[in-house]
Amino acid sequence: MVDLTGLYTLLAGGVAARATADLHVDYHRPATSGPLSAHGQIVKIGRQISVAETRVLEPDGKLVASGRGAYFSSTGSIDQRGGTIDLEQALATQGPATSAAQSTTA
């Protein structure tokens, strides 16, 4: 959830993100209730690497997990020809690619 929220946050910000280069996740407490919400924020947009932070919260606002991901990026538009993720296709197949995502607990 942290990885995809970071990626979708960059895509929503217009970054042509390709893949995860590095990911660090801190687990703060067990997710005991749902749905969870994930909130992403762009930290840095670079020519080769872009960085996003994510916070995963329970419905009552308690922090469940947080993380930071570095993603391979490139300049130019977002399209599949360059091997990047097509934002409209990701939206159609994965749901909203906004800075907040939701998931239910298993």
XYZ file of C-alpha atoms in Angstrom:
106
model
C 0.000 0.000 0.000
C 2.876 2.359 0.796
C 4.640 1.553 -2.479
C 1.606 2.007 -4.730
C 0.448 5.166 -2.972
C 3.881 6.715 -3.480
C 3.907 5.705 -7.139
C 0.356 6.958 -7.780
C 1.112 10.208 -5.959
C 4.005 10.854 -8.341
C 1.900 9.896 -11.364
C -0.889 12.221 -10.242
C 1.752 14.947 -9.916
C 2.745 14.473 -13.551
C 5.967 12.552 -12.926
C 6.774 9.805 -15.435
C 7.584 7.240 -12.732
C 8.740 3.840 -13.958
C 9.526 1.536 -11.048
C 10.502 1.471 -7.390
C 14.216 2.019 -6.830
C 14.132 1.938 -3.015
C 11.410 1.565 -0.392
C 11.495 1.921 3.380
C 8.402 1.138 5.482
C 7.948 1.582 9.228
C 5.129 -0.421 10.816
C 3.806 1.458 13.854
C 0.855 -0.680 14.990
C -1.331 -3.537 13.714
C -4.203 -2.546 11.466
C -7.160 -3.647 13.579
C -9.992 -1.878 11.806
C -10.705 -0.694 8.302
C -10.922 0.730 5.808
C -7.406 2.096 5.905
C -6.459 5.286 4.101
C -3.085 6.068 2.585
C -1.974 9.645 2.023
C 0.969 10.386 -0.246
C 3.082 13.479 -0.637
C 5.788 14.256 -3.176
C 9.133 14.958 -1.511
C 11.325 15.510 -4.582
C 10.932 15.366 -8.330
C 14.207 14.577 -10.037
C 15.397 13.844 -13.554
C 16.259 10.226 -12.708
C 14.872 9.580 -9.204
C 11.738 11.013 -7.596
C 10.726 10.528 -3.952
C 7.314 10.296 -2.235
C 6.235 9.756 1.374
C 3.152 7.821 2.471
C 1.206 7.628 5.750
C -1.299 4.790 6.294
C -4.061 5.617 8.787
C -6.929 3.780 10.467
C -10.418 5.362 10.306
C -9.831 7.034 13.692
C -6.646 8.689 12.362
C -4.146 6.442 14.167
C -0.920 5.916 12.238
C -0.511 2.284 11.146
C 2.501 2.592 8.848
C 4.610 5.195 7.122
C 7.213 5.009 4.436
C 9.274 6.677 1.788
C 9.876 5.408 -1.714
C 12.342 6.411 -4.390
C 11.141 5.776 -7.925
C 12.966 5.756 -11.251
C 11.611 8.668 -13.240
C 12.283 10.398 -16.493
C 11.446 13.689 -18.081
C 8.731 13.784 -20.699
C 5.132 12.711 -20.868
C 3.638 9.672 -19.215
C 3.036 6.964 -21.802
C 3.619 3.256 -22.301
C 5.944 3.679 -25.277
C 8.705 4.838 -22.957
C 8.046 2.020 -20.522
C 6.310 4.234 -17.995
C 2.884 3.685 -16.490
C -0.058 5.197 -18.333
C -2.016 7.154 -15.720
C -5.394 6.793 -17.437
C -4.895 3.049 -17.834
C -3.819 2.771 -14.188
C -6.937 4.664 -13.158
C -9.163 2.401 -15.228
C -7.652 -0.827 -13.908
C -6.541 0.075 -10.368
C -8.930 2.813 -9.247
C -8.209 6.456 -8.418
C -4.564 7.484 -8.582
C -4.803 10.350 -6.161
C -2.767 11.269 -3.149
C -5.116 9.189 -0.979
C -5.945 5.519 -1.459
C -8.153 3.190 0.543
C -8.007 -0.498 1.303
C -9.979 -2.829 3.517
C -8.238 -5.088 5.994
C -8.218 -8.817 5.353
